[in-house]
C-alpha cells in the first residue's frame, strides 16, 4: 500500500483493524504494525531496538520535485519570517493569551482548551501573518456570524477533512445531492477562498498607497510578487503559500499548546519552575512595551516546555526525497544506496525517545528541565544542544521549517502570559482526589493521542481543567 495515497489514508485504520481480527494470530504482522497513519507514535523506539538504526518499508508510489520552482519560492517565503514579524507575533500572542486566560478563569472549569488555543493560534496567524486582527472569543463566546468565526470554521473544516477533499476533488463535493458533511466542506472551501482573496486585495491596496504597510507575512509575499516578473511569485503561488502558512502555522502550534496545557496541569512543580523564570525576567523589564527582544531570549524554561512537548508529541514526521539521483546513506559502518525518487522518512519519534540519546532511565517521561543547563560562571541558564540528528521537530537541512521561530515566539509568549498570572490543574471527577485526576490526565495524553492529519489529542474534551488567577504568588478564590 502507498501510505501517501489519499484513498488509503481514508480507509487505512479500518482495513488494518479488519486484518487484526484474523484468527490464530494471523493479524499480528508487519502489515498491521506499520501500514496506518500514526503507527510510529504508538511504536516509539521499539522497532529500532528490534531491527537496528535503519529498516525499509517498501511501498508503491513516486514523489516528484521541481527543484528550481521550490528554490525560488523557498527564498521568498523564508525572507518573510524575520525579527520585525516576530515582534508582531509576540505582541499578538500576549494580547490573545491575556484574553483567553480571562475567559478561562471566569469559568468553574474548562473543557475547550484545544478549541480555544486553536482560536488563539488562528488569531495570531491572522494578525502577524495577514494583518487582520480579531478579538479572542472562547468556544462558548464565538458568534457564528462573525468574520473571525467564518474564517476559523472554514479553515478548521478544510484541515479536518482535507483528505476527503484530495480524494473527491473540489468540484465533486459541490453537488447539492451529497451528504451535509461534504456540502459543508464545499462551503468552507468557498468561504476560505473569499477570505484569502480579501486579505490579498487589502494588502495590495496598502502597499500601493503612501501608508507604510506592516511587515506581516502577506505583505512580504505581495511585495515580492511585485518586485520582479521573473523571480517574484505569481498570484496562484501567493494563494498556495497562504494556504501552507495557514496549515503549517495554525494547527501545529495549536496542538502543541493543547498538549502542553494538559501536561502542565498534571505537573504543578513544572508550573512553579517555569513561573520562577517568568517572574525573574518580568522584574527587570519595562512592561509598557512588548519587550520581545528583551524577554524572549531569557525565557528558556518556557521554550523547554515546548521542546519537551514536541520531543514526545511531534506533530508530523518530516519526509525527505532523494530526487532524480541515487543517494548514499551511512548507517554505522554500512553504506546503503537509496534509489532515485524514493521517499525517506526519518523515524522521528523513535529518535526522540531512544535511550541512546535521551538516557535509559526516563526517555519516555515528560521532563522539560532536561533541556536546561546552568553556566556556573555567569549563573545563567541556557538551552542544551541535543546530539545532532536526535531532535528535529522542524526538520533539518535545506528543507527545514522556515516558520520555526514564529512558532517558538507564539508558544513562549502564550505560556509566559498564562503562567505569570495563573495556575492550571485538572478538575477531579466524583470520588477522585487531585492526584488521581493528574494521573488520569497523563493516561489520557499518553494513550488517547493519535494522528488524524497531525498528531493530536483525540478527545480533548475529556481533559477538563480549572484555571485560577494568582495574587502575589497565591491562588485567588473565585468566591
XYZ file of C-alpha atoms in Angstrom:
479
model
C 0.000 0.000 0.000
C 1.169 3.519 -0.777
C 0.918 5.464 2.523
C 0.755 8.739 0.554
C -2.416 7.703 -1.263
C -5.357 9.855 -0.089
C -7.700 6.897 -0.633
C -5.577 4.674 1.628
C -5.456 7.480 4.210
C -9.251 7.406 4.345
C -9.507 3.683 4.994
C -6.146 2.639 6.485
C -7.287 2.170 10.077
C -10.466 0.403 9.031
C -8.547 -2.018 6.796
C -5.844 -2.658 9.372
C -8.498 -3.200 12.058
C -10.187 -5.872 9.942
C -6.904 -7.698 9.294
C -6.044 -7.586 13.004
C -9.196 -9.632 13.714
C -7.943 -12.622 11.764
C -7.749 -15.764 13.960
C -4.676 -17.699 15.139
C -2.520 -14.572 15.364
C -2.554 -14.034 11.588
C -3.490 -10.393 12.078
C -0.367 -9.584 14.095
C 2.173 -8.892 11.367
C 4.197 -6.150 9.701
C 1.211 -5.020 7.632
C -0.925 -4.217 10.670
C 2.035 -2.834 12.598
C 3.296 -0.317 10.045
C 0.579 0.427 7.476
C -1.583 3.038 9.201
C -1.198 6.710 9.998
C 0.383 7.256 13.391
C 1.917 3.803 13.884
C 5.259 5.408 14.741
C 3.778 7.309 17.715
C 2.494 4.082 19.258
C 5.687 2.202 18.421
C 8.106 4.848 19.785
C 11.671 3.445 19.515
C 10.753 -0.240 19.792
C 11.201 -1.122 16.102
C 14.688 0.353 16.051
C 15.659 -1.502 19.190
C 14.490 -4.699 17.455
C 15.655 -4.042 13.883
C 18.552 -1.596 14.132
C 19.155 2.005 13.142
C 17.571 1.686 9.687
C 14.907 -0.520 8.175
C 12.905 -0.350 4.957
C 9.162 -0.384 4.417
C 8.637 -0.877 0.689
C 5.501 0.654 -0.852
C 4.488 1.738 -4.352
C 4.356 5.389 -5.273
C 6.569 8.109 -6.617
C 7.331 11.614 -5.459
C 8.206 14.361 -7.914
C 10.084 17.517 -7.007
C 10.513 20.699 -9.045
C 13.867 21.874 -7.716
C 14.078 25.327 -9.346
C 10.496 26.263 -8.508
C 10.965 25.128 -4.916
C 14.235 27.066 -4.519
C 12.657 30.255 -5.895
C 9.620 30.035 -3.604
C 11.693 28.983 -0.605
C 13.943 32.024 -0.940
C 10.967 34.356 -0.962
C 8.906 32.693 1.772
C 11.883 32.310 4.117
C 12.540 36.056 3.931
C 9.021 36.710 5.250
C 9.919 35.237 8.644
C 12.087 37.953 10.190
C 12.593 39.683 13.523
C 10.206 42.517 12.707
C 7.484 39.949 12.097
C 8.430 38.091 15.289
C 7.685 41.256 17.269
C 4.176 41.243 15.807
C 3.835 37.566 16.757
C 4.921 38.305 20.337
C 2.588 41.261 20.822
C -0.437 39.489 19.369
C 0.265 36.266 21.287
C 0.412 38.163 24.586
C -2.811 40.016 23.784
C -4.652 36.851 22.780
C -3.321 34.864 25.760
C -4.445 37.539 28.212
C -7.972 37.451 26.785
C -8.019 33.647 26.702
C -6.886 33.441 30.319
C -9.580 35.903 31.376
C -12.149 33.675 29.654
C -10.799 30.509 31.282
C -10.612 31.992 34.778
C -14.199 33.235 34.543
C -15.433 29.631 34.361
C -15.581 26.997 37.039
C -13.899 24.558 34.635
C -12.786 24.428 31.018
C -13.263 21.587 28.532
C -12.480 23.666 25.474
C -8.705 24.098 25.832
C -7.981 22.526 22.433
C -10.619 24.663 20.692
C -9.533 27.836 22.468
C -5.807 27.507 21.742
C -6.794 26.817 18.143
C -8.606 30.168 18.135
C -5.595 31.872 19.718
C -3.237 30.392 17.141
C -5.548 31.375 14.289
C -5.847 34.950 15.575
C -2.055 35.255 15.933
C -1.580 33.954 12.412
C -4.274 36.250 11.048
C -2.689 39.319 12.653
C 1.045 38.660 12.220
C 0.517 36.731 9.010
C -2.156 38.695 7.174
C -2.584 41.984 9.020
C -6.125 41.245 10.202
C -6.663 41.368 13.950
C -9.585 39.700 15.722
C -10.505 39.740 19.429
C -10.246 36.416 21.204
C -13.541 34.620 21.726
C -13.789 31.357 23.644
C -15.748 28.408 22.336
C -18.916 29.480 24.163
C -18.496 33.114 23.131
C -17.957 32.582 19.407
C -20.583 34.249 17.259
C -21.458 32.065 14.289
C -21.967 35.074 12.077
C -18.656 36.844 12.779
C -15.882 37.116 10.204
C -13.436 35.527 12.628
C -15.787 32.630 13.173
C -16.278 32.140 9.431
C -12.534 32.158 8.806
C -11.835 29.859 11.746
C -14.592 27.383 10.966
C -13.818 27.199 7.267
C -10.124 26.582 7.898
C -10.900 24.047 10.604
C -13.234 22.106 8.308
C -10.673 22.108 5.495
C -7.883 20.906 7.764
C -10.046 18.234 9.385
C -11.326 16.874 6.074
C -8.510 17.694 3.670
C -8.043 14.005 2.805
C -11.669 13.858 1.660
C -11.026 16.998 -0.365
C -7.966 15.422 -2.004
C -9.807 12.199 -2.839
C -13.063 13.658 -4.137
C -11.957 16.996 -5.502
C -13.445 20.442 -5.059
C -15.863 20.167 -7.971
C -17.384 16.878 -6.842
C -18.110 17.961 -3.251
C -20.098 20.961 -4.530
C -23.019 18.812 -5.735
C -26.149 19.573 -3.722
C -27.307 15.946 -3.505
C -24.272 14.938 -1.443
C -24.392 14.442 2.369
C -24.308 17.538 4.554
C -20.710 16.817 5.637
C -19.448 17.188 2.068
C -21.666 20.182 1.286
C -20.338 21.912 4.411
C -16.783 21.177 3.291
C -17.527 22.742 -0.090
C -18.941 25.846 1.583
C -15.838 26.017 3.806
C -13.541 25.950 0.772
C -15.516 28.780 -0.813
C -15.514 30.856 2.406
C -11.790 30.353 2.956
C -11.044 31.344 -0.634
C -13.073 34.556 -0.212
C -11.172 35.350 2.965
C -7.789 34.856 1.279
C -8.806 36.974 -1.735
C -9.978 39.752 0.586
C -6.702 39.629 2.548
C -4.665 39.667 -0.673
C -6.531 42.621 -2.177
C -6.269 44.551 1.107
C -2.507 44.102 1.189
C -2.107 45.110 -2.462
C -4.005 48.322 -1.750
C -1.952 49.037 1.403
C 1.355 48.517 -0.374
C 0.399 50.694 -3.345
C -0.749 53.532 -1.083
C 1.519 56.025 0.638
C 0.884 54.396 4.013
C 3.577 52.075 5.327
C 2.260 48.520 5.373
C 3.141 46.473 8.472
C 5.699 43.729 7.934
C 3.364 40.753 8.092
C 3.778 37.579 6.025
C 1.194 38.581 3.430
C 2.818 41.980 2.900
C 6.158 40.307 2.208
C 4.620 37.868 -0.264
C 2.749 40.598 -2.154
C 5.804 42.861 -2.170
C 7.933 40.099 -3.644
C 5.312 39.348 -6.295
C 5.588 42.954 -7.459
C 9.375 43.029 -7.284
C 10.134 41.015 -10.400
C 8.157 39.249 -13.080
C 10.918 36.620 -13.335
C 11.730 35.793 -9.721
C 8.609 37.065 -7.935
C 5.581 34.989 -7.021
C 2.581 34.627 -9.253
C -0.882 35.243 -7.809
C -1.508 31.494 -7.797
C 1.739 30.883 -5.905
C 0.815 33.532 -3.350
C -2.501 31.808 -2.651
C -0.724 28.448 -2.428
C 1.769 29.766 0.107
C -1.012 31.463 2.050
C -2.705 28.102 2.492
C 0.584 26.497 3.526
C 1.087 29.251 6.110
C -2.423 28.635 7.447
C -1.938 24.885 7.576
C 1.620 24.790 8.921
C 1.288 27.775 11.241
C -2.114 27.088 12.735
C -2.848 23.512 13.740
C 0.746 22.548 14.507
C 1.224 25.211 17.191
C -2.346 24.807 18.435
C -1.957 21.060 19.023
C 1.387 21.613 20.766
C -0.201 24.184 23.082
C -3.087 21.805 23.830
C -0.641 19.033 24.760
C 1.408 21.459 26.863
C -1.564 22.763 28.872
C -2.704 19.211 29.609
C 0.795 18.178 30.667
C 1.296 21.288 32.799
C -1.993 20.639 34.593
C -0.610 17.271 35.690
C 2.765 18.702 36.774
C 2.323 21.603 39.250
C 6.044 21.633 40.085
C 6.853 22.373 36.438
C 4.401 25.293 36.522
C 6.212 26.683 39.575
C 9.593 26.125 37.906
C 8.525 27.984 34.763
C 6.827 30.757 36.764
C 10.031 31.361 38.684
C 11.792 32.238 35.443
C 8.889 34.353 34.162
C 8.832 36.463 37.311
C 12.615 36.931 37.331
C 12.586 38.324 33.784
C 9.465 40.435 34.377
C 11.057 42.240 37.310
C 13.904 43.584 35.163
C 11.944 44.562 32.052
C 9.784 47.594 31.246
C 6.283 46.142 30.920
C 4.903 49.102 28.987
C 6.299 47.730 25.740
C 6.207 44.354 24.018
C 9.836 43.596 25.030
C 10.161 40.735 22.591
C 13.891 41.334 22.188
C 14.457 41.665 25.930
C 12.274 38.802 27.166
C 12.124 36.046 24.598
C 15.834 35.097 24.744
C 15.629 34.825 28.556
C 12.574 32.571 28.759
C 14.492 29.333 28.325
C 12.206 27.315 30.593
C 9.119 28.291 28.594
C 10.915 27.209 25.437
C 11.987 23.996 27.176
C 8.306 23.162 27.761
C 7.751 23.448 24.015
C 10.846 21.415 23.124
C 9.987 18.614 25.527
C 6.364 18.521 24.391
C 7.454 18.236 20.761
C 10.033 15.612 21.679
C 7.335 13.236 22.911
C 4.441 14.510 20.787
C 5.853 15.609 17.405
C 3.144 16.891 15.104
C 4.163 15.343 11.796
C 7.197 13.266 10.723
C 9.378 15.068 8.179
C 9.803 13.387 4.798
C 12.836 13.668 2.556
C 13.111 12.741 -1.123
C 16.217 11.535 -2.956
C 15.251 13.420 -6.119
C 16.372 12.383 -9.578
C 19.607 10.741 -8.481
C 20.684 7.958 -6.158
C 21.777 8.903 -2.654
C 24.193 7.228 -0.284
C 23.269 6.784 3.362
C 25.797 5.790 6.014
C 24.349 3.685 8.828
C 27.030 2.757 11.300
C 29.811 1.282 9.167
C 27.469 0.280 6.373
C 26.775 2.281 3.224
C 23.275 1.995 1.746
C 22.430 3.115 -1.782
C 18.934 4.649 -1.969
C 17.295 4.705 -5.433
C 16.146 7.879 -7.153
C 12.681 9.275 -6.416
C 12.486 7.487 -3.074
C 10.725 8.972 -0.068
C 12.815 8.661 3.102
C 11.012 9.295 6.389
C 13.297 9.663 9.416
C 11.995 7.816 12.476
C 11.340 10.985 14.408
C 9.531 9.680 17.483
C 11.946 6.740 17.698
C 14.993 9.003 17.593
C 13.467 11.488 20.027
C 12.727 8.780 22.614
C 15.685 6.453 22.051
C 17.655 5.679 25.242
C 20.880 6.143 23.291
C 20.251 9.883 23.113
C 17.865 10.578 25.992
C 19.099 8.226 28.723
C 17.892 4.817 29.780
C 16.091 5.992 32.927
C 13.333 8.250 31.596
C 13.332 8.715 27.783
C 9.511 8.497 27.728
C 8.962 10.861 30.669
C 7.896 14.465 30.059
C 10.621 16.430 31.830
C 11.262 19.939 30.438
C 14.188 20.583 32.777
C 16.288 18.096 30.779
C 16.725 20.913 28.247
C 18.244 23.420 30.689
C 21.870 23.792 31.687
C 23.308 26.393 34.047
C 26.549 28.223 33.354
C 28.437 28.227 36.685
C 30.496 31.241 35.636
C 27.623 33.601 34.835
C 24.916 31.743 36.797
C 22.655 31.958 33.738
C 20.543 29.231 32.205
C 20.736 28.149 28.590
C 19.137 25.551 26.349
C 21.213 22.453 25.727
C 22.028 21.438 22.161
C 20.864 17.835 21.622
C 23.012 15.348 19.732
C 22.855 16.268 16.044
C 20.101 14.329 14.346
C 18.417 13.254 17.591
C 15.795 16.017 17.630
C 14.127 17.511 14.561
C 10.501 18.638 15.070
C 11.064 21.373 12.464
C 13.080 19.068 10.199
C 16.706 19.784 9.310
C 18.752 20.761 6.305
C 17.700 22.884 3.342
C 14.033 21.945 3.750
C 13.691 22.792 7.416
C 10.630 24.732 8.545
C 11.023 28.479 7.846
C 8.353 29.259 10.464
C 10.273 27.695 13.358
C 10.942 30.994 15.144
C 7.355 32.151 14.506
C 6.045 29.069 16.330
C 8.555 29.386 19.170
C 7.751 33.040 19.800
C 3.995 32.341 19.774
C 4.328 29.403 22.172
C 6.698 31.132 24.615
C 4.654 34.354 24.719
C 1.468 32.374 25.380
C 2.894 30.149 28.130
C 4.684 33.076 29.782
C 1.460 35.091 29.850
C -0.608 32.211 31.233
C 1.778 31.101 33.980
C 2.754 34.597 35.007
C -0.825 35.268 36.058
C -2.422 31.886 36.839
C -2.159 28.165 37.534
C -3.970 25.226 35.967
C -4.999 21.913 37.464
C -7.291 19.067 36.393
C -10.831 19.065 37.668
C -11.350 15.905 39.751
C -14.283 13.722 38.884
C -16.682 12.494 41.606
C -14.788 10.276 44.054
C -11.429 11.386 42.665
C -8.750 13.381 44.501
C -6.417 15.843 42.771
C -3.508 13.426 42.487
C -5.733 10.782 40.907
C -7.004 13.396 38.465
C -3.434 14.215 37.454
C -2.705 10.531 36.793
C -5.887 10.306 34.708
C -4.824 13.313 32.627
C -1.431 11.733 31.943
C -3.057 8.445 30.985
C -5.336 10.289 28.574
C -2.464 12.209 26.983
C -0.289 9.127 26.598
C -2.973 6.690 25.442
C -5.649 8.792 23.756
C -3.464 10.679 21.294
C -3.112 9.786 17.658
C -2.757 11.029 14.104
C -5.762 12.461 12.327
C -3.902 14.694 9.930
C -1.413 15.701 12.612
C -0.718 14.124 15.981
C -3.289 15.452 18.421
C -5.408 14.720 21.480
C -8.201 12.552 20.121
C -10.744 13.510 22.802
C -9.512 16.816 24.250
C -12.925 17.499 25.794
C -12.167 14.724 28.308
C -9.326 16.827 29.725
C -11.295 19.197 31.952
C -9.202 21.745 33.845
C -9.604 24.758 36.097
C -7.617 27.972 35.774
C -7.142 30.269 38.761
C -5.603 33.742 38.877
C -2.669 34.330 41.207
C -2.111 37.249 43.510
C 1.385 37.691 44.943
C 2.167 34.056 44.214
C -1.051 32.658 45.705
C -4.241 31.420 44.102
C -7.260 33.694 44.157
C -10.563 32.162 45.188
C -13.494 32.735 42.841
C -15.773 33.373 45.770
